[in-house]
mmCIF file of C-alpha atoms and ligand atoms in Angstrom:
data_model
loop_
_atom_site.group_PDB
_atom_site.id
_atom_site.type_symbol
_atom_site.label_atom_id
_atom_site.label_comp_id
_atom_site.label_asym_id
_atom_site.label_seq_id
_atom_site.Cartn_x
_atom_site.Cartn_y
_atom_site.Cartn_z
ATOM 1 C CA MET P 10 -38.056 42.194 -14.989
ATOM 2 C CA LYS P 11 -39.313 45.174 -13.069
ATOM 3 C CA ALA P 12 -40.866 42.784 -10.619
ATOM 4 C CA SER P 13 -37.557 41.318 -9.460
ATOM 5 C CA THR P 14 -36.428 44.649 -8.093
ATOM 6 C CA GLU P 15 -39.608 44.929 -6.026
ATOM 7 C CA ASN P 16 -39.564 41.346 -4.972
ATOM 8 C CA LYS P 17 -36.276 39.889 -3.848
ATOM 9 C CA THR P 18 -37.473 36.320 -3.611
ATOM 10 C CA ALA P 19 -38.689 36.265 -7.183
ATOM 11 C CA GLN P 20 -39.290 32.543 -7.254
ATOM 12 C CA ARG P 21 -42.184 31.436 -9.315
ATOM 13 C CA VAL P 22 -45.428 30.475 -7.591
ATOM 14 C CA PRO P 23 -47.072 27.990 -9.939
ATOM 15 C CA SER P 24 -50.825 27.447 -9.916
ATOM 16 C CA LEU P 25 -50.047 23.736 -9.687
ATOM 17 C CA ASP P 26 -46.798 21.766 -9.366
ATOM 18 C CA LEU P 27 -47.299 18.040 -9.789
ATOM 19 C CA ARG P 28 -43.602 17.311 -9.355
ATOM 20 C CA ARG P 29 -43.817 18.092 -5.659
ATOM 21 C CA ASN P 30 -46.602 15.602 -5.272
ATOM 22 C CA TYR P 31 -44.710 12.954 -7.210
ATOM 23 C CA ALA P 32 -41.708 13.428 -4.921
ATOM 24 C CA ARG P 33 -43.896 12.334 -1.988
ATOM 25 C CA ILE P 34 -44.966 9.057 -3.573
ATOM 26 C CA GLU P 35 -42.264 8.262 -6.098
ATOM 27 C CA LYS P 36 -41.315 4.925 -4.591
ATOM 28 C CA GLU P 37 -44.879 3.649 -4.337
ATOM 29 C CA ILE P 38 -45.669 4.765 -7.886
ATOM 30 C CA LYS P 39 -42.609 3.092 -9.350
ATOM 31 C CA GLU P 40 -43.431 -0.164 -7.606
ATOM 32 C CA ALA P 41 -47.008 -0.013 -8.848
ATOM 33 C CA ILE P 42 -45.999 0.666 -12.437
ATOM 34 C CA ASP P 43 -43.328 -2.043 -12.249
ATOM 35 C CA GLY P 44 -46.065 -4.472 -11.289
ATOM 36 C CA VAL P 45 -47.982 -3.690 -14.463
ATOM 37 C CA LEU P 46 -44.825 -3.928 -16.556
ATOM 38 C CA ALA P 47 -44.084 -7.350 -15.087
ATOM 39 C CA SER P 48 -47.594 -8.557 -15.907
ATOM 40 C CA GLN P 49 -47.710 -6.912 -19.359
ATOM 41 C CA ALA P 50 -51.481 -6.607 -18.874
ATOM 42 C CA PHE P 51 -52.013 -3.064 -20.105
ATOM 43 C CA ILE P 52 -55.674 -2.760 -20.981
ATOM 44 C CA LEU P 53 -58.230 -3.267 -18.193
ATOM 45 C CA GLY P 54 -56.716 -6.144 -16.187
ATOM 46 C CA PRO P 55 -56.323 -6.784 -12.447
ATOM 47 C CA ASP P 56 -55.273 -3.250 -11.452
ATOM 48 C CA VAL P 57 -58.300 -1.753 -13.178
ATOM 49 C CA GLU P 58 -60.622 -4.199 -11.417
ATOM 50 C CA ALA P 59 -58.951 -3.540 -8.077
ATOM 51 C CA PHE P 60 -59.120 0.210 -8.563
ATOM 52 C CA GLU P 61 -62.789 0.031 -9.519
ATOM 53 C CA GLU P 62 -63.503 -1.902 -6.343
ATOM 54 C CA GLU P 63 -61.471 0.432 -4.154
ATOM 55 C CA ALA P 64 -63.025 3.541 -5.686
ATOM 56 C CA ALA P 65 -66.543 2.118 -5.281
ATOM 57 C CA MET P 66 -65.790 1.297 -1.660
ATOM 58 C CA TYR P 67 -64.362 4.755 -1.009
ATOM 59 C CA LEU P 68 -67.373 6.456 -2.565
ATOM 60 C CA ASP P 69 -69.801 4.017 -0.977
ATOM 61 C CA VAL P 70 -71.462 3.288 -4.305
ATOM 62 C CA PRO P 71 -72.253 -0.192 -5.659
ATOM 63 C CA HIS P 72 -70.496 0.076 -9.038
ATOM 64 C CA ALA P 73 -67.562 1.925 -10.531
ATOM 65 C CA VAL P 74 -66.534 1.503 -14.164
ATOM 66 C CA GLY P 75 -63.203 2.885 -15.344
ATOM 67 C CA CYS P 76 -62.983 4.557 -18.745
ATOM 68 C CA SER P 77 -60.546 6.635 -20.730
ATOM 69 C CA SER P 78 -61.439 10.181 -19.653
ATOM 70 C CA GLY P 79 -63.883 12.354 -17.777
ATOM 71 C CA SER P 80 -65.356 13.478 -21.084
ATOM 72 C CA ASP P 81 -66.027 9.847 -22.013
ATOM 73 C CA ALA P 82 -67.443 9.176 -18.552
ATOM 74 C CA LEU P 83 -70.135 11.781 -19.243
ATOM 75 C CA LEU P 84 -70.716 10.458 -22.740
ATOM 76 C CA LEU P 85 -70.983 6.844 -21.513
ATOM 77 C CA ALA P 86 -73.458 7.796 -18.784
ATOM 78 C CA LEU P 87 -75.706 9.575 -21.277
ATOM 79 C CA MET P 88 -75.374 6.680 -23.728
ATOM 80 C CA ALA P 89 -76.417 4.294 -20.978
ATOM 81 C CA LEU P 90 -79.519 6.458 -20.558
ATOM 82 C CA ASP P 91 -80.183 6.311 -24.313
ATOM 83 C CA VAL P 92 -80.017 10.087 -24.588
ATOM 84 C CA GLY P 93 -80.374 11.124 -28.210
ATOM 85 C CA GLU P 94 -82.155 13.301 -30.705
ATOM 86 C CA GLY P 95 -85.233 15.063 -29.399
ATOM 87 C CA ASP P 96 -84.050 14.858 -25.793
ATOM 88 C CA GLU P 97 -83.095 17.732 -23.551
ATOM 89 C CA VAL P 98 -80.466 17.657 -20.843
ATOM 90 C CA ILE P 99 -80.311 20.438 -18.277
ATOM 91 C CA THR P 100 -76.913 21.657 -17.106
ATOM 92 C CA THR P 101 -74.845 24.675 -16.103
ATOM 93 C CA PRO P 102 -73.315 27.154 -18.532
ATOM 94 C CA TYR P 103 -70.402 27.536 -16.129
ATOM 95 C CA SER P 104 -68.223 24.464 -16.452
ATOM 96 C CA PHE P 105 -65.601 22.777 -18.552
ATOM 97 C CA PHE P 106 -66.688 22.244 -22.156
ATOM 98 C CA ALA P 107 -67.162 18.454 -21.866
ATOM 99 C CA THR P 108 -70.146 18.935 -19.532
ATOM 100 C CA ALA P 109 -72.190 20.205 -22.474
ATOM 101 C CA SER P 110 -70.481 18.618 -25.472
ATOM 102 C CA CYS P 111 -71.458 15.125 -24.315
ATOM 103 C CA ILE P 112 -75.111 16.174 -24.679
ATOM 104 C CA ALA P 113 -74.764 17.797 -28.090
ATOM 105 C CA ARG P 114 -72.572 14.996 -29.422
ATOM 106 C CA LEU P 115 -75.455 12.552 -28.926
ATOM 107 C CA GLY P 116 -77.833 14.827 -30.806
ATOM 108 C CA ALA P 117 -79.648 15.998 -27.681
ATOM 109 C CA ARG P 118 -80.110 19.601 -26.677
ATOM 110 C CA PRO P 119 -78.211 21.202 -23.793
ATOM 111 C CA VAL P 120 -80.573 23.405 -21.790
ATOM 112 C CA PHE P 121 -78.620 25.813 -19.625
ATOM 113 C CA VAL P 122 -79.684 27.224 -16.277
ATOM 114 C CA ASP P 123 -77.877 30.038 -14.477
ATOM 115 C CA ILE P 124 -75.669 29.567 -11.420
ATOM 116 C CA ASP P 125 -75.893 30.562 -7.792
ATOM 117 C CA PRO P 126 -73.373 33.433 -7.570
ATOM 118 C CA ARG P 127 -72.277 32.411 -4.078
ATOM 119 C CA THR P 128 -71.241 28.839 -4.803
ATOM 120 C CA TYR P 129 -70.701 29.127 -8.600
ATOM 121 C CA ASN P 130 -72.796 25.973 -8.918
ATOM 122 C CA ILE P 131 -75.987 25.511 -10.895
ATOM 123 C CA ASP P 132 -79.144 26.832 -9.259
ATOM 124 C CA VAL P 133 -81.079 23.620 -8.656
ATOM 125 C CA GLU P 134 -84.464 25.278 -8.143
ATOM 126 C CA ARG P 135 -84.199 26.971 -11.511
ATOM 127 C CA ALA P 136 -83.146 23.676 -13.059
ATOM 128 C CA LEU P 137 -86.330 22.066 -11.735
ATOM 129 C CA GLU P 138 -88.360 24.855 -13.348
ATOM 130 C CA ARG P 139 -86.845 24.044 -16.724
ATOM 131 C CA VAL P 140 -87.894 20.376 -16.728
ATOM 132 C CA SER P 141 -90.073 19.626 -19.756
ATOM 133 C CA SER P 142 -91.554 16.482 -21.247
ATOM 134 C CA ARG P 143 -88.328 16.181 -23.272
ATOM 135 C CA THR P 144 -85.949 16.381 -20.341
ATOM 136 C CA LYS P 145 -84.043 13.140 -20.053
ATOM 137 C CA ALA P 146 -81.303 14.058 -17.612
ATOM 138 C CA PHE P 147 -79.900 16.716 -15.337
ATOM 139 C CA ILE P 148 -76.116 17.206 -15.082
ATOM 140 C CA PRO P 149 -75.105 19.216 -12.021
ATOM 141 C CA VAL P 150 -71.370 19.954 -11.818
ATOM 142 C CA HIS P 151 -69.728 19.992 -8.394
ATOM 143 C CA LEU P 152 -67.554 22.871 -9.493
ATOM 144 C CA PHE P 153 -64.150 23.543 -7.931
ATOM 145 C CA GLY P 154 -64.733 20.761 -5.393
ATOM 146 C CA GLN P 155 -67.962 21.846 -3.742
ATOM 147 C CA MET P 156 -71.092 19.718 -3.972
ATOM 148 C CA VAL P 157 -74.325 21.008 -5.407
ATOM 149 C CA PRO P 158 -77.055 20.664 -2.746
ATOM 150 C CA LEU P 159 -79.111 17.957 -4.418
ATOM 151 C CA GLU P 160 -80.945 16.245 -1.590
ATOM 152 C CA ALA P 161 -84.248 18.115 -1.940
ATOM 153 C CA ALA P 162 -84.184 17.862 -5.717
ATOM 154 C CA ILE P 163 -83.393 14.153 -6.079
ATOM 155 C CA PRO P 164 -86.963 12.900 -5.485
ATOM 156 C CA ARG P 165 -88.436 15.739 -7.525
ATOM 157 C CA PHE P 166 -86.330 14.914 -10.577
ATOM 158 C CA ARG P 167 -87.057 11.226 -10.107
ATOM 159 C CA GLU P 168 -90.814 11.858 -9.989
ATOM 160 C CA ARG P 169 -90.564 13.489 -13.359
ATOM 161 C CA GLY P 170 -88.448 10.742 -14.883
ATOM 162 C CA VAL P 171 -85.309 12.843 -15.133
ATOM 163 C CA ALA P 172 -82.042 10.981 -14.515
ATOM 164 C CA LEU P 173 -79.381 12.592 -12.372
ATOM 165 C CA VAL P 174 -75.857 12.456 -13.854
ATOM 166 C CA GLU P 175 -73.329 14.150 -11.602
ATOM 167 C CA ASP P 176 -70.253 15.703 -13.143
ATOM 168 C CA ALA P 177 -67.872 15.062 -10.252
ATOM 169 C CA ALA P 178 -64.700 15.608 -12.302
ATOM 170 C CA GLN P 179 -63.486 18.205 -9.787
ATOM 171 C CA ALA P 180 -64.865 16.665 -6.641
ATOM 172 C CA PHE P 181 -63.431 13.256 -5.775
ATOM 173 C CA GLY P 182 -63.842 12.961 -2.003
ATOM 174 C CA SER P 183 -66.177 15.928 -1.640
ATOM 175 C CA TRP P 184 -69.377 15.387 0.322
ATOM 176 C CA ARG P 185 -72.332 17.076 1.873
ATOM 177 C CA ARG P 186 -74.326 16.520 5.044
ATOM 178 C CA SER P 187 -77.943 17.492 5.283
ATOM 179 C CA ASP P 188 -80.459 16.483 7.959
ATOM 180 C CA GLY P 189 -77.994 13.936 9.321
ATOM 181 C CA GLU P 190 -77.683 12.249 5.943
ATOM 182 C CA TYR P 191 -74.445 12.122 3.960
ATOM 183 C CA PHE P 192 -74.202 12.578 0.202
ATOM 184 C CA ARG P 193 -70.963 11.887 -1.596
ATOM 185 C CA ALA P 194 -70.157 13.733 -4.803
ATOM 186 C CA GLY P 195 -70.640 11.272 -7.632
ATOM 187 C CA ALA P 196 -72.635 8.833 -5.520
ATOM 188 C CA ALA P 197 -75.845 10.785 -4.947
ATOM 189 C CA GLY P 198 -77.483 10.476 -8.354
ATOM 190 C CA ASP P 199 -78.050 7.738 -10.923
ATOM 191 C CA PHE P 200 -74.587 8.159 -12.438
ATOM 192 C CA GLY P 201 -71.440 9.886 -11.209
ATOM 193 C CA CYS P 202 -68.739 10.925 -13.666
ATOM 194 C CA PHE P 203 -65.114 11.430 -12.696
ATOM 195 C CA SER P 204 -62.003 12.590 -14.512
ATOM 196 C CA PHE P 205 -58.485 11.525 -13.625
ATOM 197 C CA TYR P 206 -56.836 14.086 -15.871
ATOM 198 C CA PRO P 207 -53.464 14.799 -14.196
ATOM 199 C CA THR P 208 -54.465 18.196 -12.810
ATOM 200 C CA LYS P 209 -57.608 16.910 -11.060
ATOM 201 C CA ASN P 210 -57.473 16.424 -7.319
ATOM 202 C CA LEU P 211 -57.354 12.674 -7.959
ATOM 203 C CA GLY P 212 -55.375 12.542 -11.179
ATOM 204 C CA CYS P 213 -53.459 9.797 -12.956
ATOM 205 C CA TYR P 214 -50.419 10.123 -15.209
ATOM 206 C CA GLY P 215 -52.270 10.439 -18.490
ATOM 207 C CA ASP P 216 -55.965 10.388 -19.360
ATOM 208 C CA GLY P 217 -58.480 8.450 -17.313
ATOM 209 C CA GLY P 218 -62.055 8.558 -16.074
ATOM 210 C CA MET P 219 -64.750 6.613 -14.264
ATOM 211 C CA VAL P 220 -68.506 6.299 -14.066
ATOM 212 C CA THR P 221 -70.290 5.171 -10.920
ATOM 213 C CA CYS P 222 -73.836 3.882 -10.709
ATOM 214 C CA LYS P 223 -76.190 2.148 -8.325
ATOM 215 C CA LYS P 224 -77.845 -0.484 -10.537
ATOM 216 C CA SER P 225 -76.025 -3.560 -11.763
ATOM 217 C CA ASP P 226 -77.762 -3.544 -15.157
ATOM 218 C CA ALA P 227 -76.532 0.018 -15.677
ATOM 219 C CA ALA P 228 -73.012 -1.077 -14.708
ATOM 220 C CA SER P 229 -73.079 -3.939 -17.228
ATOM 221 C CA ARG P 230 -74.292 -1.550 -19.888
ATOM 222 C CA LEU P 231 -71.440 0.852 -19.110
ATOM 223 C CA ARG P 232 -68.903 -1.977 -19.304
ATOM 224 C CA ARG P 233 -70.298 -2.986 -22.668
ATOM 225 C CA LEU P 234 -70.382 0.569 -23.987
ATOM 226 C CA ARG P 235 -66.753 1.231 -23.053
ATOM 227 C CA PHE P 236 -65.731 -1.890 -24.989
ATOM 228 C CA HIS P 237 -67.223 -1.359 -28.460
ATOM 229 C CA GLY P 238 -70.644 -2.446 -27.275
ATOM 230 C CA ALA P 239 -69.461 -6.022 -26.885
ATOM 231 C CA ASP P 240 -70.179 -8.227 -23.867
ATOM 232 C CA HIS P 241 -68.082 -10.937 -25.464
ATOM 233 C CA ALA P 242 -65.213 -10.523 -27.888
ATOM 234 C CA TYR P 243 -66.375 -9.896 -31.457
ATOM 235 C CA LEU P 244 -70.074 -10.011 -30.631
ATOM 236 C CA HIS P 245 -71.391 -6.451 -30.643
ATOM 237 C CA GLU P 246 -74.790 -5.899 -29.072
ATOM 238 C CA GLU P 247 -74.673 -2.202 -29.861
ATOM 239 C CA MET P 248 -72.340 0.562 -30.973
ATOM 240 C CA GLY P 249 -70.028 1.486 -28.157
ATOM 241 C CA LEU P 250 -66.770 3.322 -27.757
ATOM 242 C CA ASN P 251 -63.204 2.272 -27.239
ATOM 243 C CA SER P 252 -62.963 3.882 -23.840
ATOM 244 C CA ARG P 253 -61.096 1.728 -21.383
ATOM 245 C CA LEU P 254 -58.936 2.633 -18.431
ATOM 246 C CA ASP P 255 -55.282 1.606 -18.824
ATOM 247 C CA SER P 256 -53.753 -0.671 -16.208
ATOM 248 C CA ILE P 257 -50.813 1.676 -15.656
ATOM 249 C CA GLN P 258 -53.220 4.516 -14.911
ATOM 250 C CA ALA P 259 -55.256 2.295 -12.600
ATOM 251 C CA ALA P 260 -52.076 1.284 -10.759
ATOM 252 C CA VAL P 261 -51.175 4.966 -10.310
ATOM 253 C CA LEU P 262 -54.707 5.731 -9.138
ATOM 254 C CA ARG P 263 -54.637 2.937 -6.565
ATOM 255 C CA VAL P 264 -51.577 4.537 -4.984
ATOM 256 C CA ARG P 265 -52.952 8.058 -5.158
ATOM 257 C CA LEU P 266 -56.388 7.126 -3.824
ATOM 258 C CA ARG P 267 -54.719 5.912 -0.628
ATOM 259 C CA HIS P 268 -53.402 9.445 -0.047
ATOM 260 C CA LEU P 269 -56.394 11.402 -1.247
ATOM 261 C CA GLU P 270 -57.974 12.141 2.134
ATOM 262 C CA GLU P 271 -54.721 13.642 3.365
ATOM 263 C CA TRP P 272 -54.292 15.751 0.227
ATOM 264 C CA ASN P 273 -57.877 16.972 0.326
ATOM 265 C CA GLU P 274 -57.340 17.994 3.963
ATOM 266 C CA GLU P 275 -54.206 19.886 2.950
ATOM 267 C CA ARG P 276 -56.190 21.708 0.270
ATOM 268 C CA ARG P 277 -58.777 22.698 2.872
ATOM 269 C CA LEU P 278 -56.081 24.078 5.172
ATOM 270 C CA ILE P 279 -54.640 26.120 2.317
ATOM 271 C CA ALA P 280 -58.104 27.478 1.531
ATOM 272 C CA ASP P 281 -58.616 28.443 5.181
ATOM 273 C CA ARG P 282 -55.279 30.160 5.224
ATOM 274 C CA TYR P 283 -56.068 32.174 2.077
ATOM 275 C CA GLY P 284 -59.208 33.382 3.823
ATOM 276 C CA MET P 285 -57.258 34.408 6.904
ATOM 277 C CA LEU P 286 -54.442 36.106 5.007
ATOM 278 C CA LEU P 287 -56.793 38.012 2.719
ATOM 279 C CA ALA P 288 -58.843 39.160 5.717
ATOM 280 C CA GLU P 289 -55.709 40.161 7.617
ATOM 281 C CA LYS P 290 -54.671 42.406 4.751
ATOM 282 C CA GLY P 291 -58.088 44.038 4.722
ATOM 283 C CA LEU P 292 -58.812 42.804 1.207
ATOM 284 C CA LEU P 293 -62.299 41.424 1.660
ATOM 285 C CA GLU P 294 -63.882 44.506 0.080
ATOM 286 C CA VAL P 295 -62.128 43.862 -3.207
ATOM 287 C CA VAL P 296 -61.652 40.082 -3.070
ATOM 288 C CA ARG P 297 -64.732 37.955 -2.568
ATOM 289 C CA LEU P 298 -63.905 34.607 -1.012
ATOM 290 C CA PRO P 299 -65.504 31.371 -2.178
ATOM 291 C CA GLU P 300 -68.517 30.557 -0.022
ATOM 292 C CA VAL P 301 -68.885 27.134 1.467
ATOM 293 C CA LEU P 302 -72.478 26.071 1.805
ATOM 294 C CA GLU P 303 -73.549 24.845 5.239
ATOM 295 C CA GLY P 304 -72.979 21.088 5.499
ATOM 296 C CA ASN P 305 -70.489 20.959 2.638
ATOM 297 C CA TYR P 306 -67.061 19.350 2.795
ATOM 298 C CA HIS P 307 -65.404 21.414 0.054
ATOM 299 C CA ILE P 308 -62.197 19.816 -1.211
ATOM 300 C CA PHE P 309 -60.997 22.979 -2.994
ATOM 301 C CA HIS P 310 -59.989 21.477 -6.275
ATOM 302 C CA GLN P 311 -59.709 25.189 -7.057
ATOM 303 C CA TYR P 312 -59.653 28.229 -4.824
ATOM 304 C CA THR P 313 -61.593 30.703 -6.919
ATOM 305 C CA VAL P 314 -62.132 34.252 -5.723
ATOM 306 C CA ARG P 315 -64.051 37.098 -7.340
ATOM 307 C CA VAL P 316 -62.044 40.279 -7.766
ATOM 308 C CA ARG P 317 -62.236 43.857 -8.996
ATOM 309 C CA GLY P 318 -60.080 44.515 -12.044
ATOM 310 C CA ARG P 319 -59.498 40.826 -12.659
ATOM 311 C CA ASN P 320 -57.487 40.976 -15.896
ATOM 312 C CA GLU P 321 -55.280 43.753 -14.587
ATOM 313 C CA LEU P 322 -54.686 41.877 -11.339
ATOM 314 C CA GLN P 323 -53.841 38.686 -13.200
ATOM 315 C CA ARG P 324 -51.255 40.545 -15.282
ATOM 316 C CA PHE P 325 -49.819 42.201 -12.171
ATOM 317 C CA LEU P 326 -49.422 38.809 -10.488
ATOM 318 C CA ALA P 327 -47.914 37.252 -13.632
ATOM 319 C CA GLU P 328 -45.296 40.006 -13.710
ATOM 320 C CA ARG P 329 -44.375 38.902 -10.206
ATOM 321 C CA ASP P 330 -44.158 35.276 -11.309
ATOM 322 C CA ILE P 331 -47.398 34.265 -9.647
ATOM 323 C CA GLU P 332 -49.496 32.053 -11.848
ATOM 324 C CA THR P 333 -53.289 32.227 -11.663
ATOM 325 C CA LYS P 334 -56.003 30.766 -13.872
ATOM 326 C CA ILE P 335 -59.360 31.802 -15.174
ATOM 327 C CA TYR P 336 -62.026 29.131 -14.937
ATOM 328 C CA TYR P 337 -63.830 29.879 -17.211
ATOM 329 C CA PRO P 338 -63.318 32.887 -19.486
ATOM 330 C CA LEU P 339 -66.334 32.186 -21.730
ATOM 331 C CA PRO P 340 -69.507 30.483 -20.467
ATOM 332 C CA LEU P 341 -70.735 27.514 -22.465
ATOM 333 C CA HIS P 342 -73.863 29.173 -23.879
ATOM 334 C CA LEU P 343 -71.641 31.727 -25.629
ATOM 335 C CA GLN P 344 -69.230 29.211 -27.189
ATOM 336 C CA PRO P 345 -69.087 29.464 -30.989
ATOM 337 C CA CYS P 346 -69.946 25.790 -31.465
ATOM 338 C CA PHE P 347 -73.208 26.229 -29.507
ATOM 339 C CA LYS P 348 -74.373 29.211 -31.500
ATOM 340 C CA TYR P 349 -77.086 27.039 -33.068
ATOM 341 C CA LEU P 350 -78.732 26.713 -29.647
ATOM 342 C CA GLY P 351 -79.758 30.350 -29.958
ATOM 343 C CA TYR P 352 -78.468 31.698 -26.667
ATOM 344 C CA SER P 353 -77.056 35.185 -26.446
ATOM 345 C CA GLU P 354 -75.218 37.446 -24.057
ATOM 346 C CA GLY P 355 -77.414 38.430 -21.131
ATOM 347 C CA ASP P 356 -79.200 35.054 -20.946
ATOM 348 C CA PHE P 357 -77.272 33.933 -17.854
ATOM 349 C CA PRO P 358 -76.065 37.090 -16.125
ATOM 350 C CA GLU P 359 -74.605 35.329 -13.066
ATOM 351 C CA ALA P 360 -72.435 32.979 -15.124
ATOM 352 C CA GLU P 361 -71.399 35.827 -17.405
ATOM 353 C CA ALA P 362 -70.437 38.058 -14.468
ATOM 354 C CA LEU P 363 -68.426 35.250 -12.895
ATOM 355 C CA SER P 364 -66.513 34.631 -16.110
ATOM 356 C CA LYS P 365 -65.412 38.273 -15.966
ATOM 357 C CA ASP P 366 -64.325 38.478 -12.332
ATOM 358 C CA SER P 367 -63.263 34.990 -11.228
ATOM 359 C CA LEU P 368 -59.640 34.221 -10.521
ATOM 360 C CA ALA P 369 -58.268 30.875 -9.376
ATOM 361 C CA LEU P 370 -55.330 31.327 -7.005
ATOM 362 C CA PRO P 371 -52.559 28.727 -6.768
ATOM 363 C CA ILE P 372 -53.713 25.693 -4.798
ATOM 364 C CA PHE P 373 -52.280 22.194 -4.480
ATOM 365 C CA PRO P 374 -51.460 20.153 -1.389
ATOM 366 C CA GLU P 375 -47.762 21.033 -1.402
ATOM 367 C CA LEU P 376 -48.182 24.816 -1.741
ATOM 368 C CA THR P 377 -46.159 26.393 1.072
ATOM 369 C CA ILE P 378 -47.183 29.073 3.562
ATOM 370 C CA ASP P 379 -44.459 31.334 2.166
ATOM 371 C CA GLU P 380 -45.883 31.010 -1.300
ATOM 372 C CA GLN P 381 -49.382 31.762 -0.092
ATOM 373 C CA GLU P 382 -48.142 34.824 1.727
ATOM 374 C CA ARG P 383 -46.443 36.011 -1.433
ATOM 375 C CA VAL P 384 -49.645 35.596 -3.411
ATOM 376 C CA VAL P 385 -51.648 37.581 -0.864
ATOM 377 C CA ASP P 386 -48.939 40.248 -0.443
ATOM 378 C CA ALA P 387 -48.907 40.760 -4.191
ATOM 379 C CA ILE P 388 -52.694 41.083 -4.290
ATOM 380 C CA ALA P 389 -52.474 43.631 -1.473
ATOM 381 C CA ALA P 390 -49.781 45.554 -3.362
ATOM 382 C CA PHE P 391 -51.964 45.659 -6.461
ATOM 383 C CA TYR P 392 -54.916 47.210 -4.637
ATOM 384 C CA ALA P 393 -52.671 49.577 -2.662
ATOM 385 C CA ILE P 394 -51.295 50.967 -5.919
ATOM 386 C CA LYS P 395 -54.818 51.209 -7.346
ATOM 387 C CA ARG P 396 -55.984 53.137 -4.297
ATOM 388 C CA GLN P 397 -53.053 55.552 -4.594
ATOM 389 C CA LYS P 398 -53.929 56.183 -8.210
ATOM 390 C CA GLY P 399 -57.422 56.907 -6.948
HETATM 391 C C1 PLP H 407 -61.922 17.924 -16.437
HETATM 392 C C2 PLP H 407 -63.372 17.988 -16.537
HETATM 393 C C3 PLP H 407 -64.098 17.176 -17.422
HETATM 394 C C4 PLP H 407 -63.460 16.325 -18.480
HETATM 395 O O1 PLP H 407 -62.495 15.448 -18.043
HETATM 396 P P1 PLP H 407 -61.361 14.897 -19.048
HETATM 397 O O2 PLP H 407 -60.784 13.757 -18.279
HETATM 398 O O3 PLP H 407 -60.408 16.002 -19.261
HETATM 399 O O4 PLP H 407 -62.017 14.471 -20.297
HETATM 400 C C5 PLP H 407 -65.473 17.243 -17.381
HETATM 401 N N1 PLP H 407 -66.110 18.064 -16.541
HETATM 402 C C6 PLP H 407 -65.446 18.878 -15.693
HETATM 403 C C7 PLP H 407 -66.231 19.751 -14.767
HETATM 404 C C8 PLP H 407 -64.061 18.871 -15.677
HETATM 405 O O5 PLP H 407 -63.421 19.693 -14.843
#
């Protein structure tokens, strides 16, 4: 309680507060859910179809197939590519666990490639170097809302028969412009995988996910795979999953998708303001801001900085009721369950360094200027005290 004496307005700054967002759309959401309740069509159904169409239109991609989570979206995409034993799939060691578990779960081998320390995203050139005769797919992750620059690599992976499966779980609405051409996160490769977990920038009110693709045969395969491998009831062409999107979640997503552009813009303003406030306080020597690659429309799913004395700073902020997060404390190649892959500490120094100094500051569309100022003031106080101590 020491903090409250230093800080008179000791109101908590949460890293995310979904209640504030709900307050903005409560009426629309209730109407949408009421519609599903009236129809009693809970699994797939008209709202799922409508959402799939609207999402495909928004992303400018021919097909979108709803499913039950982002993890399943990745699994379904790899299943549709017949990834299995003996195959390799290249991805980043710096992501949420599901990015790699989908590979291992199918008996294939995750092959990790280090990140670009500026963007925190996988280094695409290095990924190309790791392509072997066994490589079936490449999974870049558009981490924290910023797209991986894929345009130069797309034809080179294609030439070598490697499918491109984008993990766009944190990047709905993110895009990139290069040489006058636009690339949308999740619509640039062969498959795009999305998560609608409630904390994602486009979240629903439970679990949900989606896979996008360009080819209609791939879309039919995905639809079959999410429904026990059956095109028609009780006739199973192959082994699939039970991985459907609920109608209530689709109804929620239809409402939230209509507001997404506005919310993404609000996130970008908050990110800009963090940059300004941190610079104003002279903190740029000790706090490294996230870099936005030229041409990128970063939607700041997270605002992740790199800091000196990360754990100490996080504790200091927590004592002042400011909540921050660490994405991710342990890179994937060092996870106990992937020990059998034979990686060890030192294999991916950039990812390992980032896991030790990254800190995600509070960001969500409704975060106020006052709250941001309090976050930055507290960071400034931390480094002022450190300087005094020498
Ligand atoms: C959230 C997330 C997933 C998994 O999504 P779920 O809906 O939670 O299964 C996969 N990849 C990344 C990068 C994520 O952030």
